[in-house]
Coordinates of C-alpha atoms in Angstrom, one line a residue:
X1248 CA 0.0 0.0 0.0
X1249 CA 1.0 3.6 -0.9
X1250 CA 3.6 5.3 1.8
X1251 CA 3.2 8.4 0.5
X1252 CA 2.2 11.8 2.4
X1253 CA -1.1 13.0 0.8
X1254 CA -1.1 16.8 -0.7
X1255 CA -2.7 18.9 2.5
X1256 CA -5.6 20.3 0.3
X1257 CA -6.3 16.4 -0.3
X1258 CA -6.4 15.8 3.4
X1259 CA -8.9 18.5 3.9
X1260 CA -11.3 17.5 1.1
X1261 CA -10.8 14.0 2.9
X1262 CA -11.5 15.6 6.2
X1263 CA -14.6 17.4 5.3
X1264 CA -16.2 14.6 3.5
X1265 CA -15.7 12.4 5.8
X1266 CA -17.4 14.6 8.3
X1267 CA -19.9 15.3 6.3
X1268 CA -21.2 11.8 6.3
X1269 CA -20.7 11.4 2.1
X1270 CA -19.8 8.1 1.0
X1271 CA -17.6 9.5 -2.1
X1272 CA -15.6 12.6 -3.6
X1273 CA -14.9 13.5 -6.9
X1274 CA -12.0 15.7 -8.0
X1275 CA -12.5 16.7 -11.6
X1276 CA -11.2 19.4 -13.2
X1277 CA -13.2 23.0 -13.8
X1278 CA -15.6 21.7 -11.5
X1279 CA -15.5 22.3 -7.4
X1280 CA -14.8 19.5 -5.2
X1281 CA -17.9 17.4 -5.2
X1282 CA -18.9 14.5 -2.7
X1283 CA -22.3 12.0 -2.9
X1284 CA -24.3 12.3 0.6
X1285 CA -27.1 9.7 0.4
X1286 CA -27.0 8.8 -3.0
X1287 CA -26.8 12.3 -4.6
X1288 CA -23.7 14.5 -5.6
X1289 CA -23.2 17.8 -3.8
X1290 CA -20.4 20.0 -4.7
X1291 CA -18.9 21.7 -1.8
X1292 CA -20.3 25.4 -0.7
X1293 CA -17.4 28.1 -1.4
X1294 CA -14.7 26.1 -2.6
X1295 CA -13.1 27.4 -6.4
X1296 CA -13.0 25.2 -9.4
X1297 CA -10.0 22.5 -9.5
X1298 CA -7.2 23.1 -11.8
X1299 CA -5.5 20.3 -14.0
X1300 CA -2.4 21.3 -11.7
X1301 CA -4.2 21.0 -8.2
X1302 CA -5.6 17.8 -9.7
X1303 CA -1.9 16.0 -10.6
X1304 CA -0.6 17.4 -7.3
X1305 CA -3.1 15.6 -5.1
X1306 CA -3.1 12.7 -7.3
X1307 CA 1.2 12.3 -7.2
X1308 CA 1.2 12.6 -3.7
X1309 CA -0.9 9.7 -2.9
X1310 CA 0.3 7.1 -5.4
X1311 CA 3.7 5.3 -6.1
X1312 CA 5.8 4.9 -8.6
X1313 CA 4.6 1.8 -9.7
X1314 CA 1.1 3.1 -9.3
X1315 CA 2.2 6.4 -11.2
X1316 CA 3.5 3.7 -14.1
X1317 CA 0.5 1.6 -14.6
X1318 CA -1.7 5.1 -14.7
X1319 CA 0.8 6.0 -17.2
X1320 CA 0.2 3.0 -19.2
X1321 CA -3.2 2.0 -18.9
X1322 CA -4.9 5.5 -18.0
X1323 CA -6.2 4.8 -14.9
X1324 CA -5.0 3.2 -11.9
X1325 CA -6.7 1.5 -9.0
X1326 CA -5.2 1.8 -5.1
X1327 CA -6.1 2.6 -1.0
X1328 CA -4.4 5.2 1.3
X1329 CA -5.4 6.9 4.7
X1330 CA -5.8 9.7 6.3
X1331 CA -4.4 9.6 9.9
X1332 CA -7.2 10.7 12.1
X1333 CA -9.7 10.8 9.4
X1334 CA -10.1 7.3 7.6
X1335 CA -9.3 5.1 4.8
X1336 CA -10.0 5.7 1.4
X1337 CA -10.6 3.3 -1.9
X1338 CA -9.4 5.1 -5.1
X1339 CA -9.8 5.3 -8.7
X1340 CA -7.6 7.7 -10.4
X1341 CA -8.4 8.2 -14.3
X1342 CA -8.1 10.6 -17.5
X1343 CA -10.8 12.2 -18.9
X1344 CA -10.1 14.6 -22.0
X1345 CA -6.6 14.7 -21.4
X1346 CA -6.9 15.4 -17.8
X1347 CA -6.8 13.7 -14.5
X1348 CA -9.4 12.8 -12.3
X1349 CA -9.4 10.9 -9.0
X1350 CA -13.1 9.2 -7.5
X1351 CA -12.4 8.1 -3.9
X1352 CA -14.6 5.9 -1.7
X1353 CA -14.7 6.6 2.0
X1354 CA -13.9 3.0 4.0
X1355 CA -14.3 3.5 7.8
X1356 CA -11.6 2.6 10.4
X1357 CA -14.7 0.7 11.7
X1358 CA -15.8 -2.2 10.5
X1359 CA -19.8 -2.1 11.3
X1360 CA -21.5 -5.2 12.7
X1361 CA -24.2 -7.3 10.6
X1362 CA -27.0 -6.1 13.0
X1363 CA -26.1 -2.1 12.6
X1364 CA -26.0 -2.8 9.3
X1365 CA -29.6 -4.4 9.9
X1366 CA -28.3 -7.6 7.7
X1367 CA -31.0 -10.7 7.7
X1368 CA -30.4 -13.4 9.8
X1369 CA -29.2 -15.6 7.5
X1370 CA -25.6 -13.5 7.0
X1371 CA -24.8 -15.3 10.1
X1372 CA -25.9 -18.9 9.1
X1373 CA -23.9 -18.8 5.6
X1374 CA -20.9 -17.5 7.5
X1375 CA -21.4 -20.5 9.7
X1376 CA -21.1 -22.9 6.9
X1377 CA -18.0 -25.3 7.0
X1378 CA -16.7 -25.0 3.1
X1379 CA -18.4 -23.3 -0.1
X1380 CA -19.1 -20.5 -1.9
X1381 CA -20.9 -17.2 -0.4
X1382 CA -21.8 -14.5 -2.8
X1383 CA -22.6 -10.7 -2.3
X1384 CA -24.3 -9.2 -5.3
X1385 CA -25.6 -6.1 -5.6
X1386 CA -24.5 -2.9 -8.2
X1387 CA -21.9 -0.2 -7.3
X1388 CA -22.3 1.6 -4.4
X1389 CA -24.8 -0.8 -2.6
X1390 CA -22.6 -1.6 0.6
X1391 CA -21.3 -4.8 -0.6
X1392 CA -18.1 -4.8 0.4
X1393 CA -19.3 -3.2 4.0
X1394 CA -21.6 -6.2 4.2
X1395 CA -18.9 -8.7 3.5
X1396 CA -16.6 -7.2 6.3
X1397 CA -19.2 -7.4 8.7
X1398 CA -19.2 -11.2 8.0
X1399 CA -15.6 -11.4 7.9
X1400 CA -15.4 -9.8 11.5
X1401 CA -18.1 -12.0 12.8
X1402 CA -16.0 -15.0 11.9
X1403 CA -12.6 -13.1 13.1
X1404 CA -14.3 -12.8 16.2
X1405 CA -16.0 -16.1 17.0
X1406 CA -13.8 -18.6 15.3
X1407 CA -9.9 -19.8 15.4
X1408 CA -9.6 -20.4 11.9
X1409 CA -7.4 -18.7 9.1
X1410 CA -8.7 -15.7 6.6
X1411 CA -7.3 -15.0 4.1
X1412 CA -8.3 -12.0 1.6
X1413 CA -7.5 -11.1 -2.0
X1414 CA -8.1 -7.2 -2.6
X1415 CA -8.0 -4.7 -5.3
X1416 CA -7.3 -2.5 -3.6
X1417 CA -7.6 -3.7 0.3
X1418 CA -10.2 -1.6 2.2
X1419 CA -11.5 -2.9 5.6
X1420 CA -8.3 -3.3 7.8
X1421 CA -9.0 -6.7 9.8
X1422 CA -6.7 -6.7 12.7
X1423 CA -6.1 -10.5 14.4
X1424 CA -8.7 -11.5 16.5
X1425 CA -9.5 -15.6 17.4
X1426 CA -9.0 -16.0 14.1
X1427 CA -5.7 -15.1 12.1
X1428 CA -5.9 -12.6 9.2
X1429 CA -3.4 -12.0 6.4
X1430 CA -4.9 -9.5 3.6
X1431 CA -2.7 -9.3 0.7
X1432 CA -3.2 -6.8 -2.2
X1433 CA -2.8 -6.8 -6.1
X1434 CA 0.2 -4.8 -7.1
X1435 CA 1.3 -4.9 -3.8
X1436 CA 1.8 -8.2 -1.8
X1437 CA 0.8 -10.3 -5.1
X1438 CA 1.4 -9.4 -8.9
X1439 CA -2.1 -10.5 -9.4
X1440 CA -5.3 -11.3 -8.5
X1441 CA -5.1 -14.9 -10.7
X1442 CA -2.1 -15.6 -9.1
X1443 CA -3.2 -14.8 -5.4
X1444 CA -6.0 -17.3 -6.0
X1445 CA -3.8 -19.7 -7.3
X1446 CA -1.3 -19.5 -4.6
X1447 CA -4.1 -20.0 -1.8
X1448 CA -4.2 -23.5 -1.4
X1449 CA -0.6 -23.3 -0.3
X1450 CA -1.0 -20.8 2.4
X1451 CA -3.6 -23.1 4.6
X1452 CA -6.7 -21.0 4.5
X1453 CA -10.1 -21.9 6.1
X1454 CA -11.9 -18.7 4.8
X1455 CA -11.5 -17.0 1.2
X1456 CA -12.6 -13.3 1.1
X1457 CA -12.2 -12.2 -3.0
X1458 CA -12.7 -8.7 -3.8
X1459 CA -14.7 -9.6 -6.7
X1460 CA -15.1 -12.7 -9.1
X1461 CA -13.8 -11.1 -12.6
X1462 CA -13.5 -13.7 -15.3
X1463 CA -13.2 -17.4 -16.0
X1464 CA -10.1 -18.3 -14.4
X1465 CA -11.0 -16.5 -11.0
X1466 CA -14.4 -17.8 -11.5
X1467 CA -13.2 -21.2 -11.6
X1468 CA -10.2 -21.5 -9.1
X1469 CA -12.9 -20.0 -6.6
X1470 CA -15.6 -22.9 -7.4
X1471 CA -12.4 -25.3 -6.8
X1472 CA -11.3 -23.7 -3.2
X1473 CA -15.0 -24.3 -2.2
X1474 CA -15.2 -27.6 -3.7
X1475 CA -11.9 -28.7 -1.3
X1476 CA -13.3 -27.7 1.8
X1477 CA -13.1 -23.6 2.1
X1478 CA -15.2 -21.0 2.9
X1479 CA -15.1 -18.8 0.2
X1480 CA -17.1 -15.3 -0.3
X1481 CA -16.8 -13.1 -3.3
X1482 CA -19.0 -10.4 -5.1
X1483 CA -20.2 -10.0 -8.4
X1484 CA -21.8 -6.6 -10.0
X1485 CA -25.4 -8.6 -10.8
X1486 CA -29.1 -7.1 -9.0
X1487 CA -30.3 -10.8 -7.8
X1488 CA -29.3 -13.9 -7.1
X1489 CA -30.2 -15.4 -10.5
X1490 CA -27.9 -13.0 -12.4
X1491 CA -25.7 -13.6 -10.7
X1492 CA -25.5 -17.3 -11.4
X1493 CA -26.1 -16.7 -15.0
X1494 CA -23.1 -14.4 -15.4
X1495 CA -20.9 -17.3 -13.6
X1496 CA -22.1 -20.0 -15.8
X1497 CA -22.4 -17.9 -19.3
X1498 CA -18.7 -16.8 -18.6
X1499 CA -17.6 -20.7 -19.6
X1500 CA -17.7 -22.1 -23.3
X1501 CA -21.2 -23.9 -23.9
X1502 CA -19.3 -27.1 -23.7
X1503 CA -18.6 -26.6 -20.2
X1504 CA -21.7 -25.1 -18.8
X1505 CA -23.1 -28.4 -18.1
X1506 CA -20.0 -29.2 -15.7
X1507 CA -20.1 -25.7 -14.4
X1508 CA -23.5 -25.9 -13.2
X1509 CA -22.8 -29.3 -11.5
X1510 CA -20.2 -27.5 -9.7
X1511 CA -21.7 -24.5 -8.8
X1512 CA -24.7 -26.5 -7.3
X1513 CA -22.3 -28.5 -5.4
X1514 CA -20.7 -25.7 -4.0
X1515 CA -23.0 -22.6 -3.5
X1516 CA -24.1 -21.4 0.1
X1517 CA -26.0 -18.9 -0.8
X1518 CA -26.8 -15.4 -2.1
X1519 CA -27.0 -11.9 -0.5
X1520 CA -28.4 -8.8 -3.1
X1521 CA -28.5 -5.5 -1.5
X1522 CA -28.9 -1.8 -2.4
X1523 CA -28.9 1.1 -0.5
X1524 CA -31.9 2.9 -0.5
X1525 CA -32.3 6.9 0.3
X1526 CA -34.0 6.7 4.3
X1527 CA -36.6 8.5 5.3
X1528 CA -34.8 11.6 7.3
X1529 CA -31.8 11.2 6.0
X1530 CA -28.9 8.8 5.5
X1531 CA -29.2 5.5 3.5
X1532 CA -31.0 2.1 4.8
X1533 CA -30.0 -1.2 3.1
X1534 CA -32.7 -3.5 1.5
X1535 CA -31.5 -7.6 0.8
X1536 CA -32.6 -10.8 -0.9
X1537 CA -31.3 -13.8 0.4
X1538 CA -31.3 -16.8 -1.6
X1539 CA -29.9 -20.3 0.7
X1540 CA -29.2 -23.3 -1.5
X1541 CA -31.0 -25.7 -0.5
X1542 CA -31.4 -28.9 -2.9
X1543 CA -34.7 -27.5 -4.3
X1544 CA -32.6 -24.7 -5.5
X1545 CA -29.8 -26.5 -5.9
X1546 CA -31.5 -28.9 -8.9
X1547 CA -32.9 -25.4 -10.5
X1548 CA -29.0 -24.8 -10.6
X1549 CA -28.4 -27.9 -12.1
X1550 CA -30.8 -28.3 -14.6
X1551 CA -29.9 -24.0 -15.8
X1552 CA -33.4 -22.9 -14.4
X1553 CA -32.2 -20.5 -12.5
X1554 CA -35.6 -17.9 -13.5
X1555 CA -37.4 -20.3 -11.2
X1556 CA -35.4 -19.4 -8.0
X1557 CA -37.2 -16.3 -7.4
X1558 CA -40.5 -18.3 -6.5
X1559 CA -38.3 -20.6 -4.7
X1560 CA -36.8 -17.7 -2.4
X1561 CA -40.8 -16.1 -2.1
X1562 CA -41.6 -19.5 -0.2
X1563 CA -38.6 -20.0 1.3
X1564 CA -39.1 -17.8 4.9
X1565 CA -38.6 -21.1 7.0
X1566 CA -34.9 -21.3 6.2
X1567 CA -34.2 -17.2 6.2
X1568 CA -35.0 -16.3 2.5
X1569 CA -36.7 -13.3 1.7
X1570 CA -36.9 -11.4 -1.7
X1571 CA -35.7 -8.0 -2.0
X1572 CA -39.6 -7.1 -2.3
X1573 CA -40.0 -8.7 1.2
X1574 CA -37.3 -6.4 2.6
X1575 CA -38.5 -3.5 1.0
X1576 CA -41.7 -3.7 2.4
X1577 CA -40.4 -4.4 5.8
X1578 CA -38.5 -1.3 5.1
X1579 CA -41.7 0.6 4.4
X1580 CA -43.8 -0.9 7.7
X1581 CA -41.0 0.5 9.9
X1582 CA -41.6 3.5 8.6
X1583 CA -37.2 4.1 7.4
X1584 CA -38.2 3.8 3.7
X1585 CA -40.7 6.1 1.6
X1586 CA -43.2 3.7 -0.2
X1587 CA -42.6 5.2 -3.2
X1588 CA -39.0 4.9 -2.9
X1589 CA -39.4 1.1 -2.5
X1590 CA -41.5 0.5 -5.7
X1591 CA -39.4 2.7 -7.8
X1592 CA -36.5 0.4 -6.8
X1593 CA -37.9 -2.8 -7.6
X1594 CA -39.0 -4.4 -10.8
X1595 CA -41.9 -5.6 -8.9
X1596 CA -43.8 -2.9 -7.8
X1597 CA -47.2 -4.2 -7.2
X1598 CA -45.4 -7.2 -5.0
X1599 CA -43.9 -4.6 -3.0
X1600 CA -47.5 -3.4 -1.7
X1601 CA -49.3 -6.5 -1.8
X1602 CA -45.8 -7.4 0.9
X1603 CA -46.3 -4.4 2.6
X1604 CA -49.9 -5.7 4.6
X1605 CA -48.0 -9.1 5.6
X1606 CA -45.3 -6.5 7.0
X1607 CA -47.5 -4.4 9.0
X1608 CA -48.9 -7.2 10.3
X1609 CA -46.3 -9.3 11.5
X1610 CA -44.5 -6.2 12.9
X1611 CA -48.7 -5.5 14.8
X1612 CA -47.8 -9.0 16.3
X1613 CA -44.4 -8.8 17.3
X1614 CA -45.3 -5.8 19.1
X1615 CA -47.8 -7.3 21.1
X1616 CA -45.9 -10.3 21.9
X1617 CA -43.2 -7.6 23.2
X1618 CA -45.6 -5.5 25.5
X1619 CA -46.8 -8.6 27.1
X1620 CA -43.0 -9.9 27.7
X1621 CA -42.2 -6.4 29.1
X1622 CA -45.8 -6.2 31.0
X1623 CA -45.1 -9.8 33.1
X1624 CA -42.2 -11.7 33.6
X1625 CA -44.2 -14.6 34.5
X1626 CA -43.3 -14.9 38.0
X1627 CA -45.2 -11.8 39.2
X1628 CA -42.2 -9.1 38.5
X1629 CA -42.0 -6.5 35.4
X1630 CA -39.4 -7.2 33.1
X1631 CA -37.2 -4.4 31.2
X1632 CA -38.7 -3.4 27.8
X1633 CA -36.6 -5.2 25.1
X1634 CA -34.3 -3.0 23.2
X1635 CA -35.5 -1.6 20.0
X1636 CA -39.5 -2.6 21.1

């Protein structure tokens, strides 16, 4: 990772997004200094338009020189750096007309748990599993790699086994806990991301964290560490669950798919899809779809029917699946998402407010099964009012 002392005016862009609770900020030139604060971009209040020389400066001073080569070559480079104090920070570092341009994603010291990130239930069962593959879909921007860090903690916390992570660039910092954690990051601790796959079977791993599936060969060594006994999780860009198998299996030559899909039914846990979703009074809430293979959904896999799993998750409450509809609705009966929001974010609309009455009702009932817990202990004495009732 970069050892270089970033440009001052960098540091205080970095500072004041940060503490303006935006999750990005652009540097572009003959535009201000913009950030995006729940989902839209705001350009900061009272602040001139950057120059193609302010631009370079801040960009030098937070790369390398084998960082400055490959932006050099290929016109954009990828990398982390941090601000001491302030945070950690994913970059992108680009030309556009001629110029530069840098796009930096705010990573927090802090890795939040699943249940402030209001994750289902089930993130804890598939990080529970012994061996297989876990995947966390969703498009950019929708928390997927906060989610996965969350599960990576809860393991680093609960479990003596050995994690190991592929990154490109490395953004959550996972310090040792019971478990042992070694990150290692493309262009830095391996020459590439291929190779640092390859080379995992030799470093005795028990959990696989990939920054993202990207083609065939990655694809395919990551179906093979699951298949001999490790926990792998990945991402993919996909919205649900059944793209995200497609675009593993249509990545192989026809005359493999048949073997593919074997294997991936074999070795999937399960599927996470999430977006983030503007909240009612500010901020951003998440919204997920879990899919858990189980062998209904596991012969779907097989046989390439994958467009039947979303009736399969719709039925499939009893072992934690929801659709994203589900969520959204829940969402909407807790009164953190605007209805509106919700069905503009779903393709299904009208399933989103046929949900919503199940939602208000079972939250009607959990409410009234909390009041008579608080009201009685059952031997005569009041109880404390759960948290969050």
């Amino acid at each position: 990772m970069s050892q270089q002392v970033p440009d001052p005016t960098l540091v205080s862009l970095c500072t004041a997004t940060v503490q303006s609770g935006a999750s990005d900020l652009h540097l572009t030139v003959a535009r201000p200094a913009t950030v995006r604060r729940d989902g839209q971009l705001v350009g900061f209040e009272n602040v001139s338009t950057l120059t193609t020389e302010e631009i370079e400066r801040m960009v030098f001073s937070i790369i390398n020189a084998e960082q400055r080569e490959e932006l050099e070559s290929q016109s954009q480079v990828d990398f982390s750096f941090g601000v001491s104090g302030v945070g950690r920070f994913r970059a992108n570092a680009y030309r556009q007309r001629g110029a530069l341009a840098l796009a930096l994603r705010v990573v927090p010291f802090r890795v939040r748990s699943l249940e402030e990130l209001g994750a289902p239930a089930a993130c804890n069962t598939l990080l529970n599993r012994p061996y297989g593959i876990v995947l966390v879909v969703g498009p950019t921007g929708s928390g997927k790699s906060t989610t996965l860090a969350g599960m990576i903690d809860r393991i680093n916390e609960t479990k003596p086994v050995h994690i190991l992570t592929i990154e490109d660039p490395i953004e959550y910092l996972h310090n040792h806990k019971m478990a042992m954690v070694n990150q290692r990051e493309v262009g830095t601790d391996v020459t590439s991301f291929n190779q640092g796959l390859k080379s995992a079977l030799r470093e005795d791993p028990d959990v696989v964290l990939l920054g993202e599936m990207r083609d065939l060969e990655s694809m395919e060594i990551s179906l093979s560490l699951a298949e001999t006994g490790h926990l792998v999780f990945a991402t993919l860009h996909t919205n649900d669950a059944a793209q995200a198998l497609d675009r593993i299996i249509d990545v192989f030559p026809a005359e493999r798919r048949d073997q593919i899909q074997i294997m991936l039914a074999g070795a999937l846990q399960g599927v996470v899809s999430q977006r983030l979703l503007p909240a009612l009074g500010g901020g951003r809430v998440a919204a997920y779809e879990v899919m858990v293979a189980n062998e209904a959904i596991r012969n779907l896999i097989r046989e390439g029917k994958s467009r039947q799993m979303r009736n399969m998750i719709a039925t499939g409450g009893a072992e934690g699946m929801q659709t994203i509809e589900m969520d959204l609705a829940r969402l909407v009966a807790s009164g953190l998402l605007d209805l509106d929001v919700a069905m503009e974010s779903s393709a299904y609309p009208k399933e989103v407010q046929a949900q919503l009455m199940t939602a208000r009702a079972q939250l009607s009932a959990q409410a009234t099964v909390a009041t008579g817990q608080a009201g009685s202990s059952g031997s005569g004495e009041y109880a404390e009012q759960p948290a969050g009732a």
